Structure formats: C-alpha cells, structure tokens
Coordinates of C-alpha atoms in Angstrom, one line a residue:
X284 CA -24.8 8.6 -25.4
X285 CA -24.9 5.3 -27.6
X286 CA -26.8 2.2 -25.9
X287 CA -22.8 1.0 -25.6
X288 CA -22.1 4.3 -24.0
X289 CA -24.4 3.8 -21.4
X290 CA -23.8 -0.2 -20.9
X291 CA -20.2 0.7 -20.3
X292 CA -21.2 3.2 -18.2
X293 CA -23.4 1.0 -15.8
X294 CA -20.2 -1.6 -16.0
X295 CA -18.1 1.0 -14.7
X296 CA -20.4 2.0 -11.6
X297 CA -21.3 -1.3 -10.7
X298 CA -17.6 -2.3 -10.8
X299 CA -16.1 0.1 -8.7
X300 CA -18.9 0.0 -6.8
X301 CA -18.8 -3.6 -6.1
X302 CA -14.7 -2.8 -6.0
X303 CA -15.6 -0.3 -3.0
X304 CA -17.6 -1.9 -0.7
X305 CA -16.0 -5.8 -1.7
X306 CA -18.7 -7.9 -2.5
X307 CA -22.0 -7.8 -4.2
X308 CA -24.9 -8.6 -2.0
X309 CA -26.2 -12.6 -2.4
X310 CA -23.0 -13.3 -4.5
X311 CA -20.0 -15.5 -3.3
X312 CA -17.9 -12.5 -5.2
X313 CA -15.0 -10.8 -3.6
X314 CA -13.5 -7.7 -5.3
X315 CA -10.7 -9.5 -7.9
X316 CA -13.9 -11.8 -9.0
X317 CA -16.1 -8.1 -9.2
X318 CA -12.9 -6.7 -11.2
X319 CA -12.8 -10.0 -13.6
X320 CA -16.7 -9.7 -13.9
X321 CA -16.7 -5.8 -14.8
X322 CA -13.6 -6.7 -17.5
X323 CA -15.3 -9.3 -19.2
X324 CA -18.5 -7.7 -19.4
X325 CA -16.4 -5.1 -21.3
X326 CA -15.6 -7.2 -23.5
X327 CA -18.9 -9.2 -24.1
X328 CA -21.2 -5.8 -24.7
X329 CA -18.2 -4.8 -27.9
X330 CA -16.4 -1.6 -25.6
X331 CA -12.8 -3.3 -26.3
X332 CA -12.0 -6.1 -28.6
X333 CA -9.9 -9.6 -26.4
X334 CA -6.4 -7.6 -28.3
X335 CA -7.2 -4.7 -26.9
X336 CA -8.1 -6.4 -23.4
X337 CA -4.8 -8.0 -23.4
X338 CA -3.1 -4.3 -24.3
X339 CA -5.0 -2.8 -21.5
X340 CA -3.6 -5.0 -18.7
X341 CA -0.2 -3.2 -18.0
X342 CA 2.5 -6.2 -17.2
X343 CA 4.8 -4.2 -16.0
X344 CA 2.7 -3.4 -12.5
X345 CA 1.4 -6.8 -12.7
X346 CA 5.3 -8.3 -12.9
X347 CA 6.4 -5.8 -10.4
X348 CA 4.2 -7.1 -7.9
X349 CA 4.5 -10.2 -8.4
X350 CA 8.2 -10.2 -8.1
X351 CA 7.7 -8.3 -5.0
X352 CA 5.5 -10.6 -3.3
X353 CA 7.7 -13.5 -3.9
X354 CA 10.7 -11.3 -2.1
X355 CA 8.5 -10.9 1.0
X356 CA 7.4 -14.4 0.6
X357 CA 10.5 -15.6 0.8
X358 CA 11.7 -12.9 3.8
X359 CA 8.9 -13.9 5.7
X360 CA 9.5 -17.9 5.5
X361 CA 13.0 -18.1 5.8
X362 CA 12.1 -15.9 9.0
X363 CA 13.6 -12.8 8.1
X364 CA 11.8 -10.5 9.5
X365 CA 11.1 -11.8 12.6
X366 CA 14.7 -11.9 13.4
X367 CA 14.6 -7.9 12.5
X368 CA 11.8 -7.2 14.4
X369 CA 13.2 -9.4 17.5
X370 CA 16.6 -7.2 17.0
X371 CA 14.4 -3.7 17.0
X372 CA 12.1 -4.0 19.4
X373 CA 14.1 -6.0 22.2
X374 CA 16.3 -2.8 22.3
X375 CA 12.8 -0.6 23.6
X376 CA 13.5 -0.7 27.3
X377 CA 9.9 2.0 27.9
X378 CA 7.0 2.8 26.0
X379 CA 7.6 5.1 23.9
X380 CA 10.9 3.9 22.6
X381 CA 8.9 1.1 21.7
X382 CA 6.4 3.5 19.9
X383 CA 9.1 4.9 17.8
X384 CA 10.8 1.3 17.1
X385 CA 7.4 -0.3 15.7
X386 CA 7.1 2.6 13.6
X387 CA 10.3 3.2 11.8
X388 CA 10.2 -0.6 11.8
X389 CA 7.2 -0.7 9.8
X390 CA 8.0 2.8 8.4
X391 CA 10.8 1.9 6.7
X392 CA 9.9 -1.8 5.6
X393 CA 6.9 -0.3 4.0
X394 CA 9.5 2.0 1.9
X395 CA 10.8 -0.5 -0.1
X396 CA 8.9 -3.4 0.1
X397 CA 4.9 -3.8 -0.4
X398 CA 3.3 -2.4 3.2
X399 CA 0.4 -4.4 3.2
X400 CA 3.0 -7.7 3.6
X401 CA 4.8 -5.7 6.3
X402 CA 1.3 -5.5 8.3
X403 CA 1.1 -9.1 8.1
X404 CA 4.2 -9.8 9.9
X405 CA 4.3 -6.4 12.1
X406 CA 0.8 -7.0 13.7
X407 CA 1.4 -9.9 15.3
X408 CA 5.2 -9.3 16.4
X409 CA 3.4 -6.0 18.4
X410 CA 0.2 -8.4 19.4
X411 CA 2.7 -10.6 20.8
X412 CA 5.1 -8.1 22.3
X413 CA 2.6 -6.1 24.3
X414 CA 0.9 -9.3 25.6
X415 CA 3.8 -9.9 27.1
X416 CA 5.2 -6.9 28.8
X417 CA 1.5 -6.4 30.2
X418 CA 0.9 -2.6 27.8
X419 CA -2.0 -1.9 26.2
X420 CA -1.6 -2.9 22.1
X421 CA -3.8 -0.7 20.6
X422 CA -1.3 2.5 20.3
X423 CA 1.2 0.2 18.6
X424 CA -1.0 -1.4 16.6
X425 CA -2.4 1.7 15.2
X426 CA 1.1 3.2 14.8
X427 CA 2.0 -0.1 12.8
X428 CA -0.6 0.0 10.2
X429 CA -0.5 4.2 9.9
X430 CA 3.1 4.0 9.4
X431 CA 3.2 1.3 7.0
X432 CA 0.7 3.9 5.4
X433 CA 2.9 6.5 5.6
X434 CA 6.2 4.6 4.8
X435 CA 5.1 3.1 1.8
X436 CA 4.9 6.9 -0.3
X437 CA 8.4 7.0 -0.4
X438 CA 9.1 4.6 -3.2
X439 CA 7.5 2.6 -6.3
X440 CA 7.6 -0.3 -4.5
X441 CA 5.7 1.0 -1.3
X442 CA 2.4 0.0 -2.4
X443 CA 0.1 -1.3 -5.0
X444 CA -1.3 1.9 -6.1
X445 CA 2.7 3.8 -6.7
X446 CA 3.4 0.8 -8.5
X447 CA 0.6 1.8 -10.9
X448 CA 1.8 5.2 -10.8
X449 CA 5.1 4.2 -11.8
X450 CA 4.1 2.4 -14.5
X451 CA 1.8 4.4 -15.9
X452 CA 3.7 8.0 -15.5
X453 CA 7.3 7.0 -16.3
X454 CA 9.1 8.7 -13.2
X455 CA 11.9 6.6 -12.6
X456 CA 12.6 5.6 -9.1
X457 CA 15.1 8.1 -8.2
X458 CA 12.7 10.7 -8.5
X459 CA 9.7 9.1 -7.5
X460 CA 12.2 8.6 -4.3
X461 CA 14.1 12.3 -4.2
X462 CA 10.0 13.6 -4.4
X463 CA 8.2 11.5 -1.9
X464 CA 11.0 10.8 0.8
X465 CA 10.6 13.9 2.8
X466 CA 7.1 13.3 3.1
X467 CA 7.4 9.9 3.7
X468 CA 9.7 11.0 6.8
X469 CA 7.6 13.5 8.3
X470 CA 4.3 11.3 8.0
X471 CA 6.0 8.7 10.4
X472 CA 7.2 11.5 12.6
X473 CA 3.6 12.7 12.8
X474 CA 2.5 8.8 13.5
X475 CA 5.1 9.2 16.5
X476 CA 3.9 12.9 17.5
X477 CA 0.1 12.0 17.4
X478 CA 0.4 8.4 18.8
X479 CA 1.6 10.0 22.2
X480 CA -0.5 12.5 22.2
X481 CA -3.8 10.8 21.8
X482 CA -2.5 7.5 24.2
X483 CA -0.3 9.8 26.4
X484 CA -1.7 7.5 29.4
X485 CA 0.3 4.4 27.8
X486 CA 3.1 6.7 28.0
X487 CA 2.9 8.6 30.8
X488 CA 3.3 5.4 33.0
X489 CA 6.9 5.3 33.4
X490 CA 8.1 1.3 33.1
X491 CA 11.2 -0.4 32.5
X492 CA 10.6 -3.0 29.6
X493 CA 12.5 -6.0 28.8
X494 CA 10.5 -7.1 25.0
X495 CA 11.3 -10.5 24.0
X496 CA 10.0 -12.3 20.9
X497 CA 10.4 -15.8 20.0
X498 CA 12.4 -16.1 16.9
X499 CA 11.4 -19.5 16.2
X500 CA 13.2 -21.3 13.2
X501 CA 15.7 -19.0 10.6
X502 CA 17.0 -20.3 7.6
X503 CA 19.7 -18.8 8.1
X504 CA 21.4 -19.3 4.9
X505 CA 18.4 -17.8 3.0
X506 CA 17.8 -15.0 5.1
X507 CA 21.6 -14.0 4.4
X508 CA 20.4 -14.2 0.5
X509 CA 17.2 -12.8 0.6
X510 CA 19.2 -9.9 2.4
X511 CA 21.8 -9.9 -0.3
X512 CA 19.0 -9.9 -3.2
X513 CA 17.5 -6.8 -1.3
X514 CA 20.2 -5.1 -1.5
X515 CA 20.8 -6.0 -4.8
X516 CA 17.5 -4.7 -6.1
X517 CA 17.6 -1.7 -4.1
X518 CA 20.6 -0.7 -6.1
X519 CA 19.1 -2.0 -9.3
X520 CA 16.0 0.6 -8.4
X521 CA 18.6 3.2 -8.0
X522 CA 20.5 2.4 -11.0
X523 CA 17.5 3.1 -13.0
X524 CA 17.2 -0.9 -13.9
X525 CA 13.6 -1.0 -14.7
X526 CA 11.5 -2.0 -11.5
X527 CA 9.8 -4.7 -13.2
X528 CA 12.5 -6.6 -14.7
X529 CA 14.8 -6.0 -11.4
X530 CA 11.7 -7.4 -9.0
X531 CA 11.1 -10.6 -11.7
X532 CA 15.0 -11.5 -11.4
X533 CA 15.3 -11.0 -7.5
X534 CA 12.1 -13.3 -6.9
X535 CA 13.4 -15.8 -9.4
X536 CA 16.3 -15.9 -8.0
X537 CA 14.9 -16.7 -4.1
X538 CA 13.2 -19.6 -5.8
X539 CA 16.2 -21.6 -6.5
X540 CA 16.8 -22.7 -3.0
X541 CA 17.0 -26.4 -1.9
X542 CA 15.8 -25.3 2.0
X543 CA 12.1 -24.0 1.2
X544 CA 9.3 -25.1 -0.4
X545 CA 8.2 -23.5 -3.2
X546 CA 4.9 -24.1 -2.1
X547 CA 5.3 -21.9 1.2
X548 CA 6.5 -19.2 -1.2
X549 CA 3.0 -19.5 -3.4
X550 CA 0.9 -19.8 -0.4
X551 CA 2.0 -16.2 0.4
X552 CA 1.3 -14.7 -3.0
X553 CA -1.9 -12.8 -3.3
X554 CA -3.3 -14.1 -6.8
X555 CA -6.4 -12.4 -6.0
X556 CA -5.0 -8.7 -6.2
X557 CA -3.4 -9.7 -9.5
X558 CA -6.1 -10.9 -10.7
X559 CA -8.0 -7.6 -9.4
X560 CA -5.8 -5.7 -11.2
X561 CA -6.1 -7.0 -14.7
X562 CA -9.8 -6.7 -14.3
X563 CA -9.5 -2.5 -13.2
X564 CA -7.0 -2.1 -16.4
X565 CA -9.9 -3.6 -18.8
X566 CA -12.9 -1.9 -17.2
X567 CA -11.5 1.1 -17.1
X568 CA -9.7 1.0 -20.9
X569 CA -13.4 -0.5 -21.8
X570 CA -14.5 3.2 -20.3
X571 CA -12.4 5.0 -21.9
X572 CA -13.0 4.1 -25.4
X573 CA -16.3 4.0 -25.5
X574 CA -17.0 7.4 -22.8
X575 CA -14.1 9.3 -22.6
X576 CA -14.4 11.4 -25.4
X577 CA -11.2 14.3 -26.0
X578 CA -13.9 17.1 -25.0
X579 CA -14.6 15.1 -21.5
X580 CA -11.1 14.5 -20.6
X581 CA -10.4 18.7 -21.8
X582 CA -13.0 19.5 -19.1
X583 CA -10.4 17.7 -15.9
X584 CA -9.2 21.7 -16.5
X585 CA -12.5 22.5 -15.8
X586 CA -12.2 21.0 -12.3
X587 CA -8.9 23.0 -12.0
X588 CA -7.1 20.1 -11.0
X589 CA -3.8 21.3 -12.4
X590 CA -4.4 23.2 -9.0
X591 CA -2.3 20.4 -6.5
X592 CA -4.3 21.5 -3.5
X593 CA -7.4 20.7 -5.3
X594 CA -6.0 17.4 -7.1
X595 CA -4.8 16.3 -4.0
X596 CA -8.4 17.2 -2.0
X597 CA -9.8 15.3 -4.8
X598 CA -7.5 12.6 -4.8
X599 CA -8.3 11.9 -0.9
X600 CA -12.1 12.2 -1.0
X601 CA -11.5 9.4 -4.2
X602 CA -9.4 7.0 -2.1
X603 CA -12.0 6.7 0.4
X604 CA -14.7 6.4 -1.3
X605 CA -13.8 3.9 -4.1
X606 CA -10.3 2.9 -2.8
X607 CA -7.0 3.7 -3.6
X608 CA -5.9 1.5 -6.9
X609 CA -9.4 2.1 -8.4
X610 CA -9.2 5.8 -7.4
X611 CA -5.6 6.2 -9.4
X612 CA -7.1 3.8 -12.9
X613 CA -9.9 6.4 -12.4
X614 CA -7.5 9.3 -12.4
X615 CA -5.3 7.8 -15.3
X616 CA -7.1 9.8 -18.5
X617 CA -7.1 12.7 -17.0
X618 CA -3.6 13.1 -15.8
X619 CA -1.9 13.6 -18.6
X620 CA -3.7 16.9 -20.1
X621 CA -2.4 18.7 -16.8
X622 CA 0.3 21.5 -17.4
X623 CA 2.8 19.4 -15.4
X624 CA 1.6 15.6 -15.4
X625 CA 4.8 14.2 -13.1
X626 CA 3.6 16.4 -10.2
X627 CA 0.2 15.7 -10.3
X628 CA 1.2 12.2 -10.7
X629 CA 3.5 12.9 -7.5
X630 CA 0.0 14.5 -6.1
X631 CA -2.2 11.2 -6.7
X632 CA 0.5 8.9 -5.1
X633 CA 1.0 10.8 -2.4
X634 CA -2.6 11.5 -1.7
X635 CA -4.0 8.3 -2.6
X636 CA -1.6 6.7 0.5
X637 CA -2.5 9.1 2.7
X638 CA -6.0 9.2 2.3
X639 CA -5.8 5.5 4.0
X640 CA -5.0 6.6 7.3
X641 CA -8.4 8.3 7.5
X642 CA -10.7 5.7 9.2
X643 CA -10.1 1.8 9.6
X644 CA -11.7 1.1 6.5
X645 CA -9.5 3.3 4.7
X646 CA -6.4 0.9 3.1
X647 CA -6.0 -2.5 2.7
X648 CA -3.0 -2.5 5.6
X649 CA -5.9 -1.2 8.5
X650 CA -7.6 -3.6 7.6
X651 CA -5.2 -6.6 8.1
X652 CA -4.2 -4.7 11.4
X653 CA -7.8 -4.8 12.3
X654 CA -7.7 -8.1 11.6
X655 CA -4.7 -9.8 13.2
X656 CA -5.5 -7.7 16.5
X657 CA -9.6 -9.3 16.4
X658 CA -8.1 -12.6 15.9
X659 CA -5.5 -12.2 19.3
X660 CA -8.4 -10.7 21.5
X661 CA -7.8 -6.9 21.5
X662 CA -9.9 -6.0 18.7
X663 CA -9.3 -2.4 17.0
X664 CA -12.5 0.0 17.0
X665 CA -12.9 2.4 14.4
X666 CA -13.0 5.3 17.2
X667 CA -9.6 4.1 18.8
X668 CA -8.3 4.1 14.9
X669 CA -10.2 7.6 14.0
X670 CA -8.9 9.5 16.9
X671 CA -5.3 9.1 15.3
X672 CA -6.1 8.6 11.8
X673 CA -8.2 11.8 11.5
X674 CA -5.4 14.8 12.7
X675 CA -2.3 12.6 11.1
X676 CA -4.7 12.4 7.7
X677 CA -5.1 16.3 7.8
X678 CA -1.5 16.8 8.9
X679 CA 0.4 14.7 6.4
X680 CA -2.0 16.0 3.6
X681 CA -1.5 19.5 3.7
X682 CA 2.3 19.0 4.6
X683 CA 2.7 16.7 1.7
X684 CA 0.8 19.0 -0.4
X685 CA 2.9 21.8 0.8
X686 CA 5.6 19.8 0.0
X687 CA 5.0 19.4 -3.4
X688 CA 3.6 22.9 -4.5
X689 CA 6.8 24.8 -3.8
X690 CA 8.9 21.4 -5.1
X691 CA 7.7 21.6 -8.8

C-alpha cells in the first residue's frame, strides 16, 4: 500500500468512526463537521482532485432532500400535521386502537415523506395525548419511532439512506415502491403485534378514551396547498418524474406564500445532514480511488454477498455499527459487481432501515423519540426500547429477506 494508500485509509476509519459514535473526544465536532473534516482531508493528502470532489457529491440525493425537508417544513408550520394527527387519534376511544392509530399514522407519514421529520411532530402529539388520558407513553412512543422505521422502506423518499439508494441504483420509484411495500406493511403490523404483546398490561386494562389534542393555529389556506403539492408529487413520483427535480419544484413552490415566514421554513431544515452528506460522498470517492482496486472490489464475491440472506445479515450488523447512510456509501463499490445489483440494492435499503429498530441508538428517528419523551418527563430506557426492538428487528429481517429472495 502507497503512504497515500494508507493516509486515505486512516481518513476513512477515523471518519466513519467519528461518523458512528458523533463526535470526536475534546473537539466541539458533531458528525456533518467529522464528515466535512474526513472530505477535505481527502482532498489535502492528493486521494481526489477539488473536480473530482465536486463530481463525488451526488446532487441529486442532496436536492431530493432538500426539497423534502422544505415540504415537511412547510406541513409542519402551517400546522398540517397536527390537524391530521388531532383527526387520527381523537377517533381511538381504548388502547389499543390508539396503538394501531399512532402507528399507521407514523407508518404511513414515514412512507412518503422523510421519518425522521415525522418523529419530530409524532413524539410530542403521543407525549401529549397520553399525559392526558392518564396511560402510560412509553408503548406508543416506542411504536412511533419503530414504525416510522418501518414505514419509511416503502418508498425513496422514506429516508435519507433510500434516497441514496435511489440515486445511486437507478430504480425508479415505482419499483422501489412495488418491491418494498409489502414489507413496509407487514413491519408496522409486527410494530402492532409485538407492541401488545410486550406492554399487554397497558392493554389489558380495558378504558374508554376520549384523546383530545390542541390544534393550536392552521393556516388553513397553506395546509390546503401543501396537501395539494403532496399530492401533486406523489403523482409526479409515480409518473416516473425524476424524485429530485419533482421534490425541488414542490418545495419551491410552498415558498411562495404571503402567510409564513420563510424563515420558519429554514429554521426546520437540517443543514447539518446535508452538509454530512457531501462530506461521506468525498471520503468515501477519496477511498475508492486511491484503495479500492478492481481485484478488492472482485473479492465482495468472496463474501458471497450475491447471497441476499448474507448481504442483508451483513447489511444489519453495518447499520449498527457505523450507521445507516455511512453503511450504504460503504456498500456503494461493491454493489454493482453482484449478479443482480437492483436486488441487492433492494437488500441494503431494506436492511439498512430495519437494522434501526435494534436498540435505541440504532436510527436517527429513536433517537429524537428518546429525546422528545426525556424532555416531557418520561424518559425512554434502552431496555423498555430493546424488549420490542429486538424480536420486531429479527422478524421484519428475515420476513423482508424472505420477501425478497423469492421476489427476484
């Protein structure tokens, strides 16, 4: 290995390192400074040139999120979603109806639009709820950021990590959709299933509810066109419109509004996982040209992970050790020597959001359910979390898996 070899090398591990456990001990850095850091050391040591840097960054994941965060933005502020979730859960009248509310709820908001934003707003609509009607709010809470989790594999737009996939494999969103649906479906039955079996005392208690949340101030004239922009794009996705030019458009389009800010809309835009991302695309393009020679990426056959059990096992253990973005960038050379790249692209999506529901620390969406619940006084534990996350992660893995062996 040349002296640039191994300098690129020890960028790599201290990046997704840093990347994995989000932050460097003694530094004020959190993981989109780390990712910057790791990129621009690429490019200081000689491993790729500033045009190559620029090549590296793939626009069309960085647009696509972007867009999409300004369409939750603006569902969130014009008040949107509480209005939803008021509609939804008021019509749970005993526990588990409410269970199975929250989680198609979330479920299905995570499908389509980015799940870590739905956790925001979820967590403290169920915080709130509970309080309330006197119930213990860790079962929903749980349910809330697992089925955002499980939601979110259905589509492109779920997550950060399929939006990668998307970009980076070509599967159009049909057949992203048609692939990862079912799977989607059965992970938030599982939520459901599991939920009531691990809590049955919250739902043994028989009790009539009567749910009420505050809707507090609607625009109601932009809620009725951020609804009709939803739609819009939903067909666009369908349509085969590109994802990235559909998402820009639709979140351009929310900005010309005379009712909102468009400073509320900014505050709600995470710049840091942008910026995250355009460091991972330049480390790991950095890696590749100066490491990743043809004979090393031959030998993923090696690992048999044209094998989907096996990529999807290997996939998992990835996602929770490094994280699930970093995991897929990390995947991204070796996927398409497979025989049949757009499964095991399938695989590494579906895996990769799966994998989160595994412990607390598992996926960026736990983690703001962790966080909202700490912040209202009923503070999540990672036993309550790994009593459920554990069988649904072993469940909705080998289903999934299943799934997709006999599919393709």
């Amino acid at each position: 290995m040349t002296l640039m070899g191994a300098a690129a090398l020890l960028i790599l591990i201290l990046t997704y390192a840093g990347v994995a456990i989000g932050r460097i001990p003694g530094l004020r850095l959190d993981r989109a400074g780390i990712a910057l850091l790791g990129g621009a050391a690429m490019i200081a040591i000689g491993a790729i040139s500033m045009e190559d840097a620029y090549r590296a960054i793939n626009f069309d994941t960085i647009t696509l999120l972007l867009g999409m965060m300004i369409v939750v933005a603006h569902l969130k502020v014009s008040g949107a979603f509480r209005g939803l979730g008021a509609i939804a859960i008021e019509h749970a009248h005993a526990p588990f109806m409410l269970l199975v509310m929250v989680t198609l709820l979330t479920g299905v908001l995570s499908a389509f639009l980015v799940n870590d934003a739905i956790c925001l707003v979820m967590a403290p609509i169920v915080v709130h709820v509970t309080r309330v009607i006197n119930r213990n709010p860790i079962p929903y809470l749980i349910a809330t950021a697992t089925a955002s989790n499980c939601g979110s594999v259905a589509t492109i737009t779920g997550n950060p990590q399929n939006m990668v996939i998307g970009a980076l494999s070509g599967i159009s969103y049909p057949a992203f959709s048609a692939a990862l649906a079912p799977v989607a479906l059965f992970g938030l039955i599982a939520v459901i299933v599991i939920v009531r079996i691990v809590y049955r005392a919250e739902f043994t208690r028989t009790a009539e509810l009567a749910p009420h949340i505050s809707r507090g101030r609607m625009h109601r004239g932009q809620v009725l066109k951020a609804v009709i922009v939803c739609i819009g794009l939903a067909i666009a996705f369908f349509a085969g419109v590109p994802v990235a030019k559909a998402a820009l458009i639709g979140g351009a389009i929310l900005l010309l509004t005379r009712a909102i800010k468009p400073d509320r809309i900014y505050r709600e835009i995470d710049g840091p996982l942008l910026f995250m991302f355009a460091g991972l695309f330049v480390v790991v393009a950095g890696a590749e040209r100066t490491l990743l020679t043809p004979d090393l990426i031959a030998s993923a056959k090696n690992l048999g992970l044209d094998d989907v059990w096996r990529l999807s096992g290997f996939t998992a253990v990835l996602s929770n050790i490094m994280s699930n973005v970093p995991a897929v960038l990390a995947l991204r050379p070796f996927i398409p020597g497979l025989e049949n790249p757009e499964r095991a692209w399938l695989v590494v999506a579906m895996s990769s959001t799966l994998a989160g529901n595994f412990t607390l620390l598992g996926s960026v969406a736990n983690l703001i359910v962790a966080e909202q619940s700490k912040a209202a006084g009923t503070p999540l534990s990672f036993g309550a979390f790994f009593k459920v996350g554990l069988p649904l992660t072993l469940v909705t893995l080998v289903a999934g898996t299943a799934w997709l062996a006999l599919g393709f």
